[in-house]
Amino acid sequence: MKIWKRLSSGLFALVLLASLSCAALAAEPKAEKAAKPAGQFSQWFPGMGVNPEDPEASEAVLARMGTAIQQTKTVSGETLTLNGAVWEGRSVRFSLTAKSPNFPKEAGQYTWLSSEGCTARMPEEQWKAYVENKVESESASLSKEKRDQWLQYLMEQGQGQTGELRPSLHLASREGDTVQLTASMILDPYLEKPEITLHIENVEITGQGAEQPGTRSGDYLLKGPFDFTFTLDKGLPAVKYEGDVPVTCGKVPLRVRKFSVSPSIMVVDCDIDTQGSAKIVDRRSGPVSGKTISVEKDLKLALNGLWTKDGKYMDCTAYMGVTITGTGSPANPGDTVSWDRQFPYPIDPTTVTAVDISGTRVELGQLERLGQ
């Protein structure tokens, strides 16, 4: 599967080749019995998981980045409650409960929803501060002229047009006339306590994916409109590291350059240490002469788990992850590979001490911790 991805500066494009690891797409291990949530945030966000050995610890992590909102709006017989939000790393998740006697009969957990009529906004003065902080934080290697161009571009595009503040809704569960919804959107931690207005309208059922039989594309789950205004009181940003640590993935030599860990996901960026002597190919590549590195075989998802301060190992191999390969950047040319992996339950990112890459323990003390 090819993905075209733009670097965060938005000033130059980089073509990336992404490959989902099939083994990583499994759901939670079937042998595990779901742990009982220990508090309201664990109940609102069951999809983030609960530590079966310590449910209270999972609730504590969610509460550190959680905002209880509990606003209810009713429009034309439809009632929607925004329960709360959790803000981690660069994303916000929302928990919502909808009640209506008019839900399409077959709409269920696997029904896909269109969020085209849903938006999120913050006051313009906050948006300007957010953009200014974003440019300052992410453009250290750019000239003042390039930074000014990027700032102008983001301001001209406006809210919800550059990736941030674009909520996506998902149907988590249903029981009769009550539906549990989740929503998520990108929001980098460049403001403290931002004020958000979440607008939900014309939530349409799509005809894609695992749509339940009998549910027609074009039916509305909710029409609304609903508006909720609130302040995100808490956030738990990702902990980031940089460095140069050698590690081998199968037969491929790598150099770990960046690692970041948030409460629910970790990401590692590596240089492929072959100095241009091999070409990266995937199953769609045509005949290639010379030495090759296979995305599916040689660069399969190798971010396996992590260790925490208490010495415990978290095995993440049964959870979703993505492999992305690319050609580096002008400042750091060469082939690269990036892996991410989700966690079975939320953790405090400051407690992570080492990461398992292809069976090798990489101590985070070998890398430089940024900020904090």
mmCIF file of C-alpha atoms in Angstrom:
data_model
loop_
_atom_site.group_PDB
_atom_site.id
_atom_site.type_symbol
_atom_site.label_atom_id
_atom_site.label_comp_id
_atom_site.label_asym_id
_atom_site.label_seq_id
_atom_site.Cartn_x
_atom_site.Cartn_y
_atom_site.Cartn_z
ATOM 1 C CA MET A 1 0.000 0.000 0.000
ATOM 2 C CA LYS A 2 1.571 3.274 -1.059
ATOM 3 C CA ILE A 3 1.210 6.336 1.084
ATOM 4 C CA TRP A 4 2.144 9.876 0.118
ATOM 5 C CA LYS A 5 3.088 11.694 3.263
ATOM 6 C CA ARG A 6 4.144 15.316 3.738
ATOM 7 C CA LEU A 7 6.852 16.294 6.195
ATOM 8 C CA SER A 8 5.615 18.242 9.195
ATOM 9 C CA SER A 9 6.988 21.544 7.882
ATOM 10 C CA GLY A 10 4.589 21.372 4.932
ATOM 11 C CA LEU A 11 7.268 22.953 2.721
ATOM 12 C CA PHE A 12 8.488 19.941 0.855
ATOM 13 C CA ALA A 13 7.014 16.532 0.153
ATOM 14 C CA LEU A 14 8.461 13.124 0.849
ATOM 15 C CA VAL A 15 7.198 9.953 -0.749
ATOM 16 C CA LEU A 16 6.841 7.143 1.752
ATOM 17 C CA LEU A 17 6.059 3.506 1.224
ATOM 18 C CA ALA A 18 3.891 2.053 3.996
ATOM 19 C CA SER A 19 3.202 -1.561 4.751
ATOM 20 C CA LEU A 20 0.785 -2.749 7.420
ATOM 21 C CA SER A 21 2.156 -5.689 9.317
ATOM 22 C CA CYS A 22 -0.527 -8.374 9.056
ATOM 23 C CA ALA A 23 0.610 -10.004 12.277
ATOM 24 C CA ALA A 24 0.183 -6.702 14.077
ATOM 25 C CA LEU A 25 -3.444 -6.276 13.105
ATOM 26 C CA ALA A 26 -4.692 -8.821 15.595
ATOM 27 C CA ALA A 27 -7.020 -7.688 18.338
ATOM 28 C CA GLU A 28 -6.256 -8.169 22.018
ATOM 29 C CA PRO A 29 -4.968 -11.657 22.803
ATOM 30 C CA LYS A 30 -7.918 -13.995 23.144
ATOM 31 C CA ALA A 31 -6.401 -15.681 26.168
ATOM 32 C CA GLU A 32 -6.668 -12.492 28.213
ATOM 33 C CA LYS A 33 -9.838 -11.724 30.074
ATOM 34 C CA ALA A 34 -10.817 -8.083 29.835
ATOM 35 C CA ALA A 35 -10.018 -6.240 33.044
ATOM 36 C CA LYS A 36 -12.757 -4.297 34.791
ATOM 37 C CA PRO A 37 -12.358 -0.503 34.477
ATOM 38 C CA ALA A 38 -11.377 1.162 37.732
ATOM 39 C CA GLY A 39 -12.935 4.582 37.087
ATOM 40 C CA GLN A 40 -14.865 6.874 34.764
ATOM 41 C CA PHE A 41 -12.142 7.482 32.188
ATOM 42 C CA SER A 42 -11.506 3.743 31.789
ATOM 43 C CA GLN A 43 -15.250 3.297 31.313
ATOM 44 C CA TRP A 44 -15.461 6.106 28.772
ATOM 45 C CA PHE A 45 -12.456 4.842 26.779
ATOM 46 C CA PRO A 46 -12.584 1.016 26.958
ATOM 47 C CA GLY A 47 -10.858 0.740 23.592
ATOM 48 C CA MET A 48 -7.627 2.028 25.135
ATOM 49 C CA GLY A 49 -7.464 -1.054 27.347
ATOM 50 C CA VAL A 50 -6.938 -1.688 31.041
ATOM 51 C CA ASN A 51 -3.898 -3.198 32.753
ATOM 52 C CA PRO A 52 -5.264 -6.527 34.072
ATOM 53 C CA GLU A 53 -2.697 -6.520 36.892
ATOM 54 C CA ASP A 54 -3.351 -2.936 37.947
ATOM 55 C CA PRO A 55 -6.587 -1.360 36.642
ATOM 56 C CA GLU A 56 -6.112 1.611 38.977
ATOM 57 C CA ALA A 57 -2.832 2.471 37.249
ATOM 58 C CA SER A 58 -4.583 2.629 33.870
ATOM 59 C CA GLU A 59 -7.262 4.913 35.290
ATOM 60 C CA ALA A 60 -4.586 7.128 36.851
ATOM 61 C CA VAL A 61 -2.811 7.587 33.496
ATOM 62 C CA LEU A 62 -6.073 8.445 31.725
ATOM 63 C CA ALA A 63 -7.048 10.864 34.496
ATOM 64 C CA ARG A 64 -3.712 12.680 34.171
ATOM 65 C CA MET A 65 -4.573 13.561 30.580
ATOM 66 C CA GLY A 66 -8.353 13.550 30.919
ATOM 67 C CA THR A 67 -11.030 16.219 31.009
ATOM 68 C CA ALA A 68 -14.493 15.330 32.296
ATOM 69 C CA ILE A 69 -16.964 17.346 30.173
ATOM 70 C CA GLN A 70 -20.379 15.701 30.664
ATOM 71 C CA GLN A 71 -22.406 18.074 28.501
ATOM 72 C CA THR A 72 -25.726 16.884 27.033
ATOM 73 C CA LYS A 73 -27.605 18.378 24.072
ATOM 74 C CA THR A 74 -30.963 17.317 22.585
ATOM 75 C CA VAL A 75 -32.033 18.173 19.027
ATOM 76 C CA SER A 76 -35.202 16.846 17.310
ATOM 77 C CA GLY A 77 -35.458 13.815 19.557
ATOM 78 C CA GLU A 78 -31.751 12.972 19.367
ATOM 79 C CA THR A 79 -29.713 13.275 22.551
ATOM 80 C CA LEU A 80 -25.915 13.428 22.506
ATOM 81 C CA THR A 81 -23.675 13.548 25.572
ATOM 82 C CA LEU A 82 -20.006 14.447 25.372
ATOM 83 C CA ASN A 83 -18.644 12.465 28.318
ATOM 84 C CA GLY A 84 -15.012 13.448 28.320
ATOM 85 C CA ALA A 85 -11.715 13.763 26.476
ATOM 86 C CA VAL A 86 -8.160 12.490 26.811
ATOM 87 C CA TRP A 87 -5.288 14.451 25.276
ATOM 88 C CA GLU A 88 -2.090 12.512 24.719
ATOM 89 C CA GLY A 89 0.912 13.196 22.571
ATOM 90 C CA ARG A 90 -0.506 14.919 19.528
ATOM 91 C CA SER A 91 -4.040 13.559 19.538
ATOM 92 C CA VAL A 92 -7.304 14.049 21.406
ATOM 93 C CA ARG A 93 -9.938 11.342 21.864
ATOM 94 C CA PHE A 94 -13.553 11.999 22.809
ATOM 95 C CA SER A 95 -16.156 9.726 24.358
ATOM 96 C CA LEU A 96 -19.790 10.326 23.396
ATOM 97 C CA THR A 97 -23.110 8.651 24.162
ATOM 98 C CA ALA A 98 -26.011 9.061 21.720
ATOM 99 C CA LYS A 99 -29.658 8.160 22.320
ATOM 100 C CA SER A 100 -32.354 8.132 19.652
ATOM 101 C CA PRO A 101 -35.363 5.990 18.684
ATOM 102 C CA ASN A 102 -34.448 6.477 15.026
ATOM 103 C CA PHE A 103 -31.063 4.788 14.697
ATOM 104 C CA PRO A 104 -30.910 2.614 11.552
ATOM 105 C CA LYS A 105 -31.876 -0.890 12.609
ATOM 106 C CA GLU A 106 -28.702 -2.649 11.518
ATOM 107 C CA ALA A 107 -26.202 0.026 12.579
ATOM 108 C CA GLY A 108 -23.742 -1.641 14.931
ATOM 109 C CA GLN A 109 -20.173 -1.771 16.118
ATOM 110 C CA TYR A 110 -18.646 -2.323 12.671
ATOM 111 C CA THR A 111 -20.594 0.338 10.815
ATOM 112 C CA TRP A 112 -18.399 2.995 9.225
ATOM 113 C CA LEU A 113 -19.305 6.649 9.672
ATOM 114 C CA SER A 114 -18.593 9.782 7.667
ATOM 115 C CA SER A 115 -17.511 12.785 9.741
ATOM 116 C CA GLU A 116 -17.635 15.361 6.946
ATOM 117 C CA GLY A 117 -20.179 17.475 8.836
ATOM 118 C CA CYS A 118 -18.146 17.478 12.047
ATOM 119 C CA THR A 119 -15.644 20.195 12.940
ATOM 120 C CA ALA A 120 -13.592 21.469 15.851
ATOM 121 C CA ARG A 121 -12.460 25.042 16.396
ATOM 122 C CA MET A 122 -10.694 27.168 18.947
ATOM 123 C CA PRO A 123 -10.882 30.985 19.356
ATOM 124 C CA GLU A 124 -8.905 32.754 16.635
ATOM 125 C CA GLU A 125 -6.417 34.249 19.089
ATOM 126 C CA GLN A 126 -5.680 30.765 20.419
ATOM 127 C CA TRP A 127 -5.377 29.382 16.890
ATOM 128 C CA LYS A 128 -2.815 32.055 16.026
ATOM 129 C CA ALA A 129 -0.804 31.266 19.157
ATOM 130 C CA TYR A 130 -1.048 27.548 18.379
ATOM 131 C CA VAL A 131 0.279 28.043 14.841
ATOM 132 C CA GLU A 132 3.091 30.343 15.987
ATOM 133 C CA ASN A 133 4.186 27.819 18.626
ATOM 134 C CA LYS A 134 3.988 24.990 16.113
ATOM 135 C CA VAL A 135 6.203 26.765 13.594
ATOM 136 C CA GLU A 136 8.711 27.779 16.254
ATOM 137 C CA SER A 137 8.903 24.236 17.621
ATOM 138 C CA GLU A 138 9.143 22.381 14.312
ATOM 139 C CA SER A 139 11.253 24.653 12.099
ATOM 140 C CA ALA A 140 14.629 24.869 13.814
ATOM 141 C CA SER A 141 16.433 23.766 10.634
ATOM 142 C CA LEU A 142 14.594 26.232 8.367
ATOM 143 C CA SER A 143 15.544 29.749 7.406
ATOM 144 C CA LYS A 144 13.516 32.683 8.698
ATOM 145 C CA GLU A 145 12.054 33.117 5.219
ATOM 146 C CA LYS A 146 10.863 29.501 5.123
ATOM 147 C CA ARG A 147 9.433 29.764 8.636
ATOM 148 C CA ASP A 148 7.515 32.906 7.694
ATOM 149 C CA GLN A 149 6.176 31.195 4.564
ATOM 150 C CA TRP A 150 5.006 28.216 6.572
ATOM 151 C CA LEU A 151 3.353 30.432 9.184
ATOM 152 C CA GLN A 152 1.542 32.375 6.485
ATOM 153 C CA TYR A 153 0.430 29.154 4.793
ATOM 154 C CA LEU A 154 -1.029 27.706 7.988
ATOM 155 C CA MET A 155 -2.863 30.911 8.845
ATOM 156 C CA GLU A 156 -4.303 31.186 5.334
ATOM 157 C CA GLN A 157 -5.464 27.552 5.370
ATOM 158 C CA GLY A 158 -7.317 28.062 8.622
ATOM 159 C CA GLN A 159 -8.550 25.669 11.256
ATOM 160 C CA GLY A 160 -9.356 22.120 10.281
ATOM 161 C CA GLN A 161 -7.608 22.378 6.911
ATOM 162 C CA THR A 162 -4.044 21.291 7.737
ATOM 163 C CA GLY A 163 -4.580 18.006 9.575
ATOM 164 C CA GLU A 164 -5.263 19.359 13.035
ATOM 165 C CA LEU A 165 -8.759 19.885 14.426
ATOM 166 C CA ARG A 166 -10.479 17.430 12.064
ATOM 167 C CA PRO A 167 -12.569 15.044 14.194
ATOM 168 C CA SER A 168 -13.252 11.531 12.954
ATOM 169 C CA LEU A 169 -16.163 9.594 14.494
ATOM 170 C CA HIS A 170 -16.428 5.861 15.066
ATOM 171 C CA LEU A 171 -19.259 3.698 16.386
ATOM 172 C CA ALA A 172 -17.876 1.776 19.349
ATOM 173 C CA SER A 173 -20.932 -0.141 20.552
ATOM 174 C CA ARG A 174 -24.710 -0.193 20.584
ATOM 175 C CA GLU A 175 -27.385 -1.383 22.977
ATOM 176 C CA GLY A 176 -30.906 -0.738 21.732
ATOM 177 C CA ASP A 177 -31.484 3.007 21.401
ATOM 178 C CA THR A 178 -28.111 3.881 22.957
ATOM 179 C CA VAL A 179 -24.893 4.142 20.950
ATOM 180 C CA GLN A 180 -21.384 4.709 22.252
ATOM 181 C CA LEU A 181 -19.234 6.810 19.930
ATOM 182 C CA THR A 182 -15.581 7.768 19.918
ATOM 183 C CA ALA A 183 -14.023 10.678 18.070
ATOM 184 C CA SER A 184 -10.384 11.541 17.554
ATOM 185 C CA MET A 185 -8.387 14.388 16.044
ATOM 186 C CA ILE A 186 -4.854 15.699 15.828
ATOM 187 C CA LEU A 187 -3.957 18.426 18.301
ATOM 188 C CA ASP A 188 -0.303 19.014 19.108
ATOM 189 C CA PRO A 189 0.553 20.149 22.664
ATOM 190 C CA TYR A 190 1.395 23.730 21.682
ATOM 191 C CA LEU A 191 -1.158 25.397 23.981
ATOM 192 C CA GLU A 192 -2.116 24.996 27.591
ATOM 193 C CA LYS A 193 -5.822 24.549 28.242
ATOM 194 C CA PRO A 194 -7.166 25.312 24.749
ATOM 195 C CA GLU A 195 -10.859 26.085 24.398
ATOM 196 C CA ILE A 196 -12.501 23.817 21.839
ATOM 197 C CA THR A 197 -15.922 23.917 20.210
ATOM 198 C CA LEU A 198 -16.853 20.491 18.846
ATOM 199 C CA HIS A 199 -19.582 20.598 16.192
ATOM 200 C CA ILE A 200 -21.317 17.343 15.208
ATOM 201 C CA GLU A 201 -23.824 17.267 12.373
ATOM 202 C CA ASN A 202 -25.064 14.849 9.686
ATOM 203 C CA VAL A 203 -23.146 11.789 10.862
ATOM 204 C CA GLU A 204 -23.693 9.592 7.826
ATOM 205 C CA ILE A 205 -23.274 5.851 7.455
ATOM 206 C CA THR A 206 -20.830 4.956 4.704
ATOM 207 C CA GLY A 207 -20.974 1.962 2.383
ATOM 208 C CA GLN A 208 -17.383 0.877 2.995
ATOM 209 C CA GLY A 209 -15.528 -1.780 4.921
ATOM 210 C CA ALA A 210 -17.327 -3.968 7.424
ATOM 211 C CA GLU A 211 -20.751 -2.402 7.027
ATOM 212 C CA GLN A 212 -23.440 -4.453 8.644
ATOM 213 C CA PRO A 213 -25.874 -6.201 6.244
ATOM 214 C CA GLY A 214 -29.016 -4.176 5.671
ATOM 215 C CA THR A 215 -27.469 -0.826 6.539
ATOM 216 C CA ARG A 216 -27.669 1.457 3.554
ATOM 217 C CA SER A 217 -25.024 4.006 2.700
ATOM 218 C CA GLY A 218 -26.530 7.453 3.092
ATOM 219 C CA ASP A 219 -28.534 6.714 6.234
ATOM 220 C CA TYR A 220 -27.867 9.121 9.084
ATOM 221 C CA LEU A 221 -26.902 7.881 12.498
ATOM 222 C CA LEU A 222 -27.256 11.424 13.877
ATOM 223 C CA LYS A 223 -28.406 14.633 12.204
ATOM 224 C CA GLY A 224 -27.976 17.238 14.930
ATOM 225 C CA PRO A 225 -26.513 19.794 14.892
ATOM 226 C CA PHE A 226 -24.805 19.539 18.276
ATOM 227 C CA ASP A 227 -22.254 22.016 19.644
ATOM 228 C CA PHE A 228 -20.109 21.514 22.727
ATOM 229 C CA THR A 229 -17.704 24.161 24.045
ATOM 230 C CA PHE A 230 -15.178 23.149 26.699
ATOM 231 C CA THR A 231 -11.585 23.577 27.838
ATOM 232 C CA LEU A 232 -9.064 20.750 27.685
ATOM 233 C CA ASP A 233 -7.686 20.980 31.213
ATOM 234 C CA LYS A 234 -5.041 18.285 31.031
ATOM 235 C CA GLY A 235 -2.683 16.712 28.547
ATOM 236 C CA LEU A 236 0.133 14.190 28.667
ATOM 237 C CA PRO A 237 2.631 14.871 25.865
ATOM 238 C CA ALA A 238 4.879 12.271 24.323
ATOM 239 C CA VAL A 239 8.411 11.836 25.614
ATOM 240 C CA LYS A 240 10.901 12.169 22.761
ATOM 241 C CA TYR A 241 14.483 11.017 22.277
ATOM 242 C CA GLU A 242 17.167 11.479 19.620
ATOM 243 C CA GLY A 243 20.515 9.822 19.073
ATOM 244 C CA ASP A 244 22.512 7.349 17.035
ATOM 245 C CA VAL A 245 22.352 3.753 18.268
ATOM 246 C CA PRO A 246 23.201 0.773 16.018
ATOM 247 C CA VAL A 247 20.823 -2.181 15.924
ATOM 248 C CA THR A 248 20.197 -5.027 13.476
ATOM 249 C CA CYS A 249 16.786 -6.072 12.174
ATOM 250 C CA GLY A 250 17.327 -9.530 10.710
ATOM 251 C CA LYS A 251 20.003 -8.935 8.102
ATOM 252 C CA VAL A 252 19.478 -5.175 7.842
ATOM 253 C CA PRO A 253 21.792 -2.856 9.809
ATOM 254 C CA LEU A 254 19.974 0.151 11.271
ATOM 255 C CA ARG A 255 20.781 3.233 13.307
ATOM 256 C CA VAL A 256 18.113 4.383 15.750
ATOM 257 C CA ARG A 257 17.737 8.141 15.322
ATOM 258 C CA LYS A 258 14.478 9.031 17.062
ATOM 259 C CA PHE A 259 12.115 7.434 19.531
ATOM 260 C CA SER A 260 8.916 8.803 21.024
ATOM 261 C CA VAL A 261 6.478 7.281 23.472
ATOM 262 C CA SER A 262 3.038 8.525 24.470
ATOM 263 C CA PRO A 263 0.511 6.814 26.766
ATOM 264 C CA SER A 264 -0.867 4.572 24.005
ATOM 265 C CA ILE A 265 1.729 4.298 21.230
ATOM 266 C CA MET A 266 5.467 4.316 20.542
ATOM 267 C CA VAL A 267 7.306 5.305 17.367
ATOM 268 C CA VAL A 268 10.910 4.680 16.319
ATOM 269 C CA ASP A 269 12.706 6.207 13.313
ATOM 270 C CA CYS A 270 15.819 4.501 11.964
ATOM 271 C CA ASP A 271 18.317 5.083 9.186
ATOM 272 C CA ILE A 272 18.953 2.016 7.039
ATOM 273 C CA ASP A 273 22.734 1.676 7.311
ATOM 274 C CA THR A 274 23.470 0.320 3.832
ATOM 275 C CA GLN A 275 24.829 3.549 2.308
ATOM 276 C CA GLY A 276 22.813 3.141 -0.888
ATOM 277 C CA SER A 277 24.070 -0.354 -1.654
ATOM 278 C CA ALA A 278 20.565 -1.857 -1.546
ATOM 279 C CA LYS A 279 17.174 -0.890 -2.909
ATOM 280 C CA ILE A 280 13.971 -1.103 -0.886
ATOM 281 C CA VAL A 281 11.238 -3.116 -2.644
ATOM 282 C CA ASP A 282 7.760 -4.319 -1.769
ATOM 283 C CA ARG A 283 5.391 -6.860 -3.259
ATOM 284 C CA ARG A 284 4.365 -4.404 -5.968
ATOM 285 C CA SER A 285 7.874 -3.642 -7.152
ATOM 286 C CA GLY A 286 8.904 -4.753 -10.610
ATOM 287 C CA PRO A 287 12.169 -6.549 -11.384
ATOM 288 C CA VAL A 288 15.068 -4.864 -9.543
ATOM 289 C CA SER A 289 18.715 -5.606 -10.196
ATOM 290 C CA GLY A 290 21.290 -5.794 -7.435
ATOM 291 C CA LYS A 291 20.827 -6.138 -3.684
ATOM 292 C CA THR A 292 17.342 -5.506 -2.326
ATOM 293 C CA ILE A 293 15.661 -5.047 1.065
ATOM 294 C CA SER A 294 12.111 -6.381 1.239
ATOM 295 C CA VAL A 295 9.588 -4.309 3.197
ATOM 296 C CA GLU A 296 7.515 -7.419 3.935
ATOM 297 C CA LYS A 297 10.391 -9.736 4.907
ATOM 298 C CA ASP A 298 13.432 -7.727 5.909
ATOM 299 C CA LEU A 299 11.678 -4.698 7.398
ATOM 300 C CA LYS A 300 8.600 -6.334 8.865
ATOM 301 C CA LEU A 301 7.321 -4.647 12.001
ATOM 302 C CA ALA A 302 10.118 -5.107 14.541
ATOM 303 C CA LEU A 303 8.995 -2.814 17.352
ATOM 304 C CA ASN A 304 8.043 -5.599 19.737
ATOM 305 C CA GLY A 305 7.697 -4.162 23.226
ATOM 306 C CA LEU A 306 9.239 -2.082 25.986
ATOM 307 C CA TRP A 307 10.545 -2.164 29.538
ATOM 308 C CA THR A 308 9.492 0.135 32.391
ATOM 309 C CA LYS A 309 11.250 1.355 35.527
ATOM 310 C CA ASP A 310 9.874 -1.498 37.609
ATOM 311 C CA GLY A 311 11.680 -3.976 35.340
ATOM 312 C CA LYS A 312 8.507 -5.298 33.721
ATOM 313 C CA TYR A 313 8.267 -6.046 30.003
ATOM 314 C CA MET A 314 5.208 -5.067 27.968
ATOM 315 C CA ASP A 315 4.734 -7.346 24.951
ATOM 316 C CA CYS A 316 3.023 -5.373 22.161
ATOM 317 C CA THR A 317 3.327 -7.829 19.295
ATOM 318 C CA ALA A 318 -0.404 -8.639 19.265
ATOM 319 C CA TYR A 319 -1.344 -4.997 18.746
ATOM 320 C CA MET A 320 -1.569 -2.825 15.682
ATOM 321 C CA GLY A 321 1.483 -1.238 14.136
ATOM 322 C CA VAL A 322 2.698 0.226 10.867
ATOM 323 C CA THR A 323 5.931 0.074 8.865
ATOM 324 C CA ILE A 324 6.822 3.124 6.787
ATOM 325 C CA THR A 325 9.925 3.390 4.602
ATOM 326 C CA GLY A 326 11.210 6.516 2.930
ATOM 327 C CA THR A 327 14.141 8.349 1.450
ATOM 328 C CA GLY A 328 15.077 10.560 4.368
ATOM 329 C CA SER A 329 15.237 14.339 4.244
ATOM 330 C CA PRO A 330 17.518 16.945 2.684
ATOM 331 C CA ALA A 331 19.256 17.321 6.040
ATOM 332 C CA ASN A 332 19.639 13.563 6.485
ATOM 333 C CA PRO A 333 19.654 11.754 3.121
ATOM 334 C CA GLY A 334 19.428 7.990 2.774
ATOM 335 C CA ASP A 335 16.780 5.338 3.226
ATOM 336 C CA THR A 336 14.779 5.242 6.431
ATOM 337 C CA VAL A 337 12.306 3.024 8.219
ATOM 338 C CA SER A 338 9.770 4.072 10.822
ATOM 339 C CA TRP A 339 7.742 1.711 12.987
ATOM 340 C CA ASP A 340 4.919 2.467 15.370
ATOM 341 C CA ARG A 341 3.146 0.120 17.745
ATOM 342 C CA GLN A 342 0.071 0.559 19.918
ATOM 343 C CA PHE A 343 -0.094 -0.564 23.550
ATOM 344 C CA PRO A 344 -2.518 -3.039 25.173
ATOM 345 C CA TYR A 345 -3.316 -0.406 27.835
ATOM 346 C CA PRO A 346 -2.239 3.168 28.630
ATOM 347 C CA ILE A 347 1.052 3.742 30.435
ATOM 348 C CA ASP A 348 2.998 6.654 31.857
ATOM 349 C CA PRO A 349 5.539 7.433 29.090
ATOM 350 C CA THR A 350 8.072 8.735 31.605
ATOM 351 C CA THR A 351 8.415 5.239 33.083
ATOM 352 C CA VAL A 352 9.727 3.643 29.857
ATOM 353 C CA THR A 353 13.431 2.782 30.115
ATOM 354 C CA ALA A 354 14.139 0.567 27.097
ATOM 355 C CA VAL A 355 12.572 -0.614 23.850
ATOM 356 C CA ASP A 356 12.622 -3.993 22.110
ATOM 357 C CA ILE A 357 13.640 -3.659 18.457
ATOM 358 C CA SER A 358 13.826 -6.968 16.622
ATOM 359 C CA GLY A 359 14.655 -8.777 19.865
ATOM 360 C CA THR A 360 17.399 -6.344 20.868
ATOM 361 C CA ARG A 361 17.036 -4.259 24.018
ATOM 362 C CA VAL A 362 17.841 -0.626 23.264
ATOM 363 C CA GLU A 363 18.323 1.441 26.413
ATOM 364 C CA LEU A 364 16.776 4.886 26.166
ATOM 365 C CA GLY A 365 19.701 6.148 28.232
ATOM 366 C CA GLN A 366 21.777 5.757 25.064
ATOM 367 C CA LEU A 367 19.618 8.446 23.448
ATOM 368 C CA GLU A 368 19.212 12.093 24.400
ATOM 369 C CA ARG A 369 15.869 12.962 25.938
ATOM 370 C CA LEU A 370 14.410 16.129 24.467
ATOM 371 C CA GLY A 371 12.649 18.708 26.607
ATOM 372 C CA GLN A 372 11.085 17.937 29.958
#
